[in-house]
Tab-separated table of C-alpha atoms in Angstrom:
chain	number	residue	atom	x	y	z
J	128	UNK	CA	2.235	-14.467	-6.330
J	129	UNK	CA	3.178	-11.877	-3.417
J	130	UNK	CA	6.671	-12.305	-1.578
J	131	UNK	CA	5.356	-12.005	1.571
J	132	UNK	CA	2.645	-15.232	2.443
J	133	UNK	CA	-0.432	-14.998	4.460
J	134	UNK	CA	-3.131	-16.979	5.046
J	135	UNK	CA	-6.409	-16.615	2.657
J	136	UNK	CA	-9.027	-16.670	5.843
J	137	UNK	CA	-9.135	-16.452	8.840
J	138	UNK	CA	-12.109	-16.350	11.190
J	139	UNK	CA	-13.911	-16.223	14.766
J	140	UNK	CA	-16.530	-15.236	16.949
J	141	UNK	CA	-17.544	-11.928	18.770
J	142	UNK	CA	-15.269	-11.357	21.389
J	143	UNK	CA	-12.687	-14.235	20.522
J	144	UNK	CA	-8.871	-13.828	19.621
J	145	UNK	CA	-7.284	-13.909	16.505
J	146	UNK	CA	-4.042	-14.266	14.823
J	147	UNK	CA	-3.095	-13.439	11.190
J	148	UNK	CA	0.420	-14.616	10.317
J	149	UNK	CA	2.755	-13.194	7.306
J	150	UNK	CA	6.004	-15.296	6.426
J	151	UNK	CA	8.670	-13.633	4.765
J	152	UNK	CA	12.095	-13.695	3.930
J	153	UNK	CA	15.729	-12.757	5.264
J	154	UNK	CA	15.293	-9.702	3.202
J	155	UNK	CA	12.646	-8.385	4.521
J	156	UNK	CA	10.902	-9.361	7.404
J	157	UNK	CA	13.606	-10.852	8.548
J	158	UNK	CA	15.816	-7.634	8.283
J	159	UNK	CA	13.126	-4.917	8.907
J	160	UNK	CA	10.000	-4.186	10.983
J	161	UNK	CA	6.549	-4.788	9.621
J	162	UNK	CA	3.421	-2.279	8.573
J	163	UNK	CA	-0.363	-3.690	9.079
J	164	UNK	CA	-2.981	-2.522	6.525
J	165	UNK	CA	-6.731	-2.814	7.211
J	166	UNK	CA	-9.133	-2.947	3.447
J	167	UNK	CA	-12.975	-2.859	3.353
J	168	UNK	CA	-14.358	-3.862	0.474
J	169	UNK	CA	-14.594	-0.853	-2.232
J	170	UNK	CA	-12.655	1.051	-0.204
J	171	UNK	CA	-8.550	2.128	-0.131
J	172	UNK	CA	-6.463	0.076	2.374
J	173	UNK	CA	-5.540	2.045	5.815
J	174	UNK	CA	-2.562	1.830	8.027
J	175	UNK	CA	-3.093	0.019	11.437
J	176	UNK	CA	0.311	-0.927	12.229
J	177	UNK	CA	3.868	0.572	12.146
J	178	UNK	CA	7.059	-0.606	12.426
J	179	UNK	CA	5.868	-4.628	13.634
J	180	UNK	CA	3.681	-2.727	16.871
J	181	UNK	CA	2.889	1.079	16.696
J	182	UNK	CA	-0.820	1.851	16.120
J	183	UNK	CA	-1.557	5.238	14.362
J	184	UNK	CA	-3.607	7.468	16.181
J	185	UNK	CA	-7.358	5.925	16.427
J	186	UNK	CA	-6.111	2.542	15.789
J	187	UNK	CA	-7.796	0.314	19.287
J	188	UNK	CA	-5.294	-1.351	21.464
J	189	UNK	CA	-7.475	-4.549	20.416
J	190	UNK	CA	-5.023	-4.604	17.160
J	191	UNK	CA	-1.450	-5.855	18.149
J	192	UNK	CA	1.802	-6.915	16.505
J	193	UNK	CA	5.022	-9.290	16.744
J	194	UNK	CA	7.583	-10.549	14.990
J	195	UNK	CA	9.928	-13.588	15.315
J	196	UNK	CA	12.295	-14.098	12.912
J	197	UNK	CA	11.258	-14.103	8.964
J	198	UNK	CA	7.253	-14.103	10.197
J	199	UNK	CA	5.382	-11.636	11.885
J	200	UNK	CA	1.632	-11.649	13.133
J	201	UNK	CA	-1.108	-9.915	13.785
J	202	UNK	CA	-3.403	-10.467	16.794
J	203	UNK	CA	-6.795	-8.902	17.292
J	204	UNK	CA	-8.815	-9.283	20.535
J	205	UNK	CA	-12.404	-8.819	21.925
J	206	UNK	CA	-13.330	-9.443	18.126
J	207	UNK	CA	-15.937	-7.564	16.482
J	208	UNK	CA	-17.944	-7.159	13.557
J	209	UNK	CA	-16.572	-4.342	12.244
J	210	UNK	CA	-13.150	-5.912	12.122
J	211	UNK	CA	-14.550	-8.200	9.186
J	212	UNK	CA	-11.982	-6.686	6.311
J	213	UNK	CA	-8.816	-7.744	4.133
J	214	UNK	CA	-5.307	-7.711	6.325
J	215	UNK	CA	-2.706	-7.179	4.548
J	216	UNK	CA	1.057	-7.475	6.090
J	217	UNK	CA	3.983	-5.544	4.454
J	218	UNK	CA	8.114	-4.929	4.945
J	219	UNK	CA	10.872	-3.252	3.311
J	220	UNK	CA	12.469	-5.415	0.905
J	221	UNK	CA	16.686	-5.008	0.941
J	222	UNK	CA	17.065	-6.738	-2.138
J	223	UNK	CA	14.196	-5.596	-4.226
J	224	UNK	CA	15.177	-1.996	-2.926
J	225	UNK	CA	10.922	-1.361	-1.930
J	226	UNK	CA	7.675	-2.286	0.188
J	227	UNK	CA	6.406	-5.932	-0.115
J	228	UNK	CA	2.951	-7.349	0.308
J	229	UNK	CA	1.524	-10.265	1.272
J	230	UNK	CA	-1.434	-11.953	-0.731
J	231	UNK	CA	-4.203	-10.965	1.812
J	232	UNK	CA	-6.093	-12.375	4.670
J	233	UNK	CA	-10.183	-11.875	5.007
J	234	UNK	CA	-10.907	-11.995	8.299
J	235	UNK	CA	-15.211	-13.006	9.156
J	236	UNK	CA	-16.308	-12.434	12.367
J	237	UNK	CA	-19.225	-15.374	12.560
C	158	UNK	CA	-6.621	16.111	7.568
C	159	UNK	CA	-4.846	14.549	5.007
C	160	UNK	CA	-6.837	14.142	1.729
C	161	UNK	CA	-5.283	12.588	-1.819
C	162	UNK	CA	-7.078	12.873	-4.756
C	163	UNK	CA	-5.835	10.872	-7.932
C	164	UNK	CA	-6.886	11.791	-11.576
C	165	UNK	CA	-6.468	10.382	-14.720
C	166	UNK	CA	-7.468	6.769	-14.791
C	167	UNK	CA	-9.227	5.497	-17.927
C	168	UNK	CA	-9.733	2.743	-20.388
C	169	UNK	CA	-6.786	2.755	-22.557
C	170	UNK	CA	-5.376	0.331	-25.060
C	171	UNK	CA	-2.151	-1.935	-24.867
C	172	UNK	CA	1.063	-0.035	-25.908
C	173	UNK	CA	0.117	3.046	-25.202
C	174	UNK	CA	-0.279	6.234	-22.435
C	175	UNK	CA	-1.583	7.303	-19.794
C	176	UNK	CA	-1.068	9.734	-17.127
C	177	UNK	CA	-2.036	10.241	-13.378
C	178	UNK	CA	-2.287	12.852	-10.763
C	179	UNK	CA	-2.911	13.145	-7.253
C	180	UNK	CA	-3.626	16.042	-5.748
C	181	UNK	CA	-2.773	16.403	-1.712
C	182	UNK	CA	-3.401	18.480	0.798
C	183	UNK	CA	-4.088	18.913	4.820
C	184	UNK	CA	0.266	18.414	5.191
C	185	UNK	CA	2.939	20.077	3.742
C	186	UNK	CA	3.886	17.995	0.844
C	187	UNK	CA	7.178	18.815	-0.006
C	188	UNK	CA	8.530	17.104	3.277
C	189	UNK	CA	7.338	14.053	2.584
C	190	UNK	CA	8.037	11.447	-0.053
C	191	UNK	CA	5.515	10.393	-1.822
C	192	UNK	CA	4.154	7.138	-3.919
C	193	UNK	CA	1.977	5.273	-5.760
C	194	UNK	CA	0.521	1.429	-5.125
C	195	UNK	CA	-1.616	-0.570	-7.074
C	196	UNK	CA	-4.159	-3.215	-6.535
C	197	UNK	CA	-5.479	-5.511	-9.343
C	198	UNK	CA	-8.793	-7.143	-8.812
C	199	UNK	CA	-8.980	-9.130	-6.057
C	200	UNK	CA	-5.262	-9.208	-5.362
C	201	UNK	CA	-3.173	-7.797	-2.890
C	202	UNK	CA	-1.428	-3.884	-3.065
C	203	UNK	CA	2.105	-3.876	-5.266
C	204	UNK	CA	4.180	-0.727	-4.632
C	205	UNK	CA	4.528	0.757	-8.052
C	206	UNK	CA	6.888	4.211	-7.005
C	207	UNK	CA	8.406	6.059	-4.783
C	208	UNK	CA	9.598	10.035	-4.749
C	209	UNK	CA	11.407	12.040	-1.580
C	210	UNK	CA	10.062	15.077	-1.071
C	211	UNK	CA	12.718	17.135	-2.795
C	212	UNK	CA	11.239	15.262	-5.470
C	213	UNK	CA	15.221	13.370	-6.194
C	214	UNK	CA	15.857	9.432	-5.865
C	215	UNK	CA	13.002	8.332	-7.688
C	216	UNK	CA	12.739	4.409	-7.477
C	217	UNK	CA	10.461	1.988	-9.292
C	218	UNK	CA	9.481	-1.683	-8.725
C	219	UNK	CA	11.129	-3.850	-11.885
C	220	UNK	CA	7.850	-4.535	-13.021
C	221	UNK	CA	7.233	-0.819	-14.307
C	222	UNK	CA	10.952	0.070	-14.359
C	223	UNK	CA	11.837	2.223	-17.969
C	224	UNK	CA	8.216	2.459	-18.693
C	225	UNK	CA	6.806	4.459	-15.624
C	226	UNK	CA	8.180	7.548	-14.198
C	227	UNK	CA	7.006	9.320	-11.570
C	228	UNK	CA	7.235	13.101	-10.383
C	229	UNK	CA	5.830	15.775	-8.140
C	230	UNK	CA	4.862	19.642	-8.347
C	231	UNK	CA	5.628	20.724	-4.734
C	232	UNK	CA	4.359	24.285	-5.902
C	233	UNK	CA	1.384	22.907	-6.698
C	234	UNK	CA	1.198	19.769	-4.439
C	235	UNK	CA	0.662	17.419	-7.190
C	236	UNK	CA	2.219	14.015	-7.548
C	237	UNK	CA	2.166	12.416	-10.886
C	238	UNK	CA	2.789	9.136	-12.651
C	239	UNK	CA	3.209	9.151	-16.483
C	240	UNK	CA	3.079	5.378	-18.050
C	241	UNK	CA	4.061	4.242	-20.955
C	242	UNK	CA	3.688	0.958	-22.743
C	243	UNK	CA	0.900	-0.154	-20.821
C	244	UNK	CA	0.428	-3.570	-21.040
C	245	UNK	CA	-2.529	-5.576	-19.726
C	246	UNK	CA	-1.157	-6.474	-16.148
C	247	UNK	CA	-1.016	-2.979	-15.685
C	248	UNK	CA	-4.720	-3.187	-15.129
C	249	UNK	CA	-5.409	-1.709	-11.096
C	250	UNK	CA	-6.906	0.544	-9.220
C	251	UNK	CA	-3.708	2.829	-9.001
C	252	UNK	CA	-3.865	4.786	-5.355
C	253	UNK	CA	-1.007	7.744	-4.398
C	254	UNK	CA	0.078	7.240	-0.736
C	255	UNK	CA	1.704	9.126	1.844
C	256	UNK	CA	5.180	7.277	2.705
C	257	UNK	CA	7.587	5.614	1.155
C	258	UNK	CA	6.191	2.141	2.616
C	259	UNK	CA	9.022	1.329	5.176
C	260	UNK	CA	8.236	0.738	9.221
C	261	UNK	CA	9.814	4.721	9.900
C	262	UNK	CA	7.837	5.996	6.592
C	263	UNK	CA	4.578	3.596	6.334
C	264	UNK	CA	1.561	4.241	4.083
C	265	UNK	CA	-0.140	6.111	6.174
C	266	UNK	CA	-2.816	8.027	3.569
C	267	UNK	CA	-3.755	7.019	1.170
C	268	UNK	CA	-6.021	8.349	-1.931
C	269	UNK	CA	-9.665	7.021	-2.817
C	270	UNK	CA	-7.660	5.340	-6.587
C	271	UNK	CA	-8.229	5.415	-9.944
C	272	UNK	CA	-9.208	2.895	-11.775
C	273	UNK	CA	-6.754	1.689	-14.864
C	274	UNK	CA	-8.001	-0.955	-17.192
C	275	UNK	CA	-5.879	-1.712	-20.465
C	276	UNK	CA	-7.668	-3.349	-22.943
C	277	UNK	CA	-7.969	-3.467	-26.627
């Protein structure tokens, strides 16, 4: 299974606000920021958060992140239907020396 | 705009080799480090390898460790991954990102993949 643990669904309506949590470790999240990727279906993942709250260029302000401790989240508001996708959270591990994943989230917008 | 092409994926059978490259361009390659991620079916992404740009430090997730080994061609701006010993869990689609996957050097490209499937 994947170091880093995230829930397998998540879901809500147009417009709504949702959270997507990621629970970690001391040796990673809890010692280093956290990266958001965004996966359609088919398709390669794509970046949509650095270090715990920087969007890339392009990325909506609707897409925010936090961190507390050994979890992080990620909030998404004024929910749409193109936001329906696979969230995956990730952190530099200090004891496995690399990147960690977590398992997945797919997010449907009802 | 940054564009990553991998080659080389294939149906290939259980102890032995295969070898991918990724082809970049749209940024100037050598100043980045570079890696490669993989995704089995319906599971999440597992970082694979990492290179710096010089193309020195080289590190590897223990799960490929002494059977994968990756490189680059900054003359060419070509980033490669040579495997050896496939076993069945190496079955993925294999993608070559941009970044070395921490929160200062994220994934921030990433290549359309190749598929691997090792099977006898």
């Amino acid at each position: 299974q994947s170091v880093l643990t995230q829930p397998r669904s998540a879901s809500g309506t147009p417009g709504q606000r949702v959270t997507i949590s990621c629970s970690g470790s001391n040796s990673n999240i809890g010692s280093n920021t956290v990266n958001w990727y965004q996966q359609f279906p088919g398709t390669a993942p794509k970046l949509l958060l650095y270090t715990t709250n920087q969007r890339p260029s392009g990325v909506p302000d609707r897409f925010s992140g936090s961190k507390s401790g050994t979890s992080a989240s990620l909030a998404i508001s004024g929910l749409q239907s193109e936001d329906e996708a696979n969230y995956y959270c990730s952190s530099w591990d200090g004891s496995l020396n690399g990147p960690v994943f977590g398992g997945g989230t797919k997010l449907t917008v009802l | 705009e940054v564009q990553l092409l991998e080659f080389g994926g294939g149906l290939v059978q259980p102890g032995k080799s295969l070898r991918l490259s990724c082809a970049a361009s749209g940024f100037t390659f050598s100043t980045y480090a570079m890696s490669w991620v993989r995704q089995a079916p319906g599971k999440g992404p597992e970082w694979v390898s990492s290179i710096m740009g010089s193309g020195e430090s080289p590190f590897y997730a223990d799960s490929v460790k002494g059977r994968f080994t990756i490189s680059r061609d900054n003359s060419k701006n070509t980033l490669f991954l040579q495997m050896n010993n496939l076993r069945a869990e190496d079955t993925a689609v294999f993608y070559c990102a941009k970044g070395y996957g921490s929160g200062r050097s994220p994934f921030d490209s990433w290549g359309q993949g190749t598929l691997v499937t090792v099977s006898s």
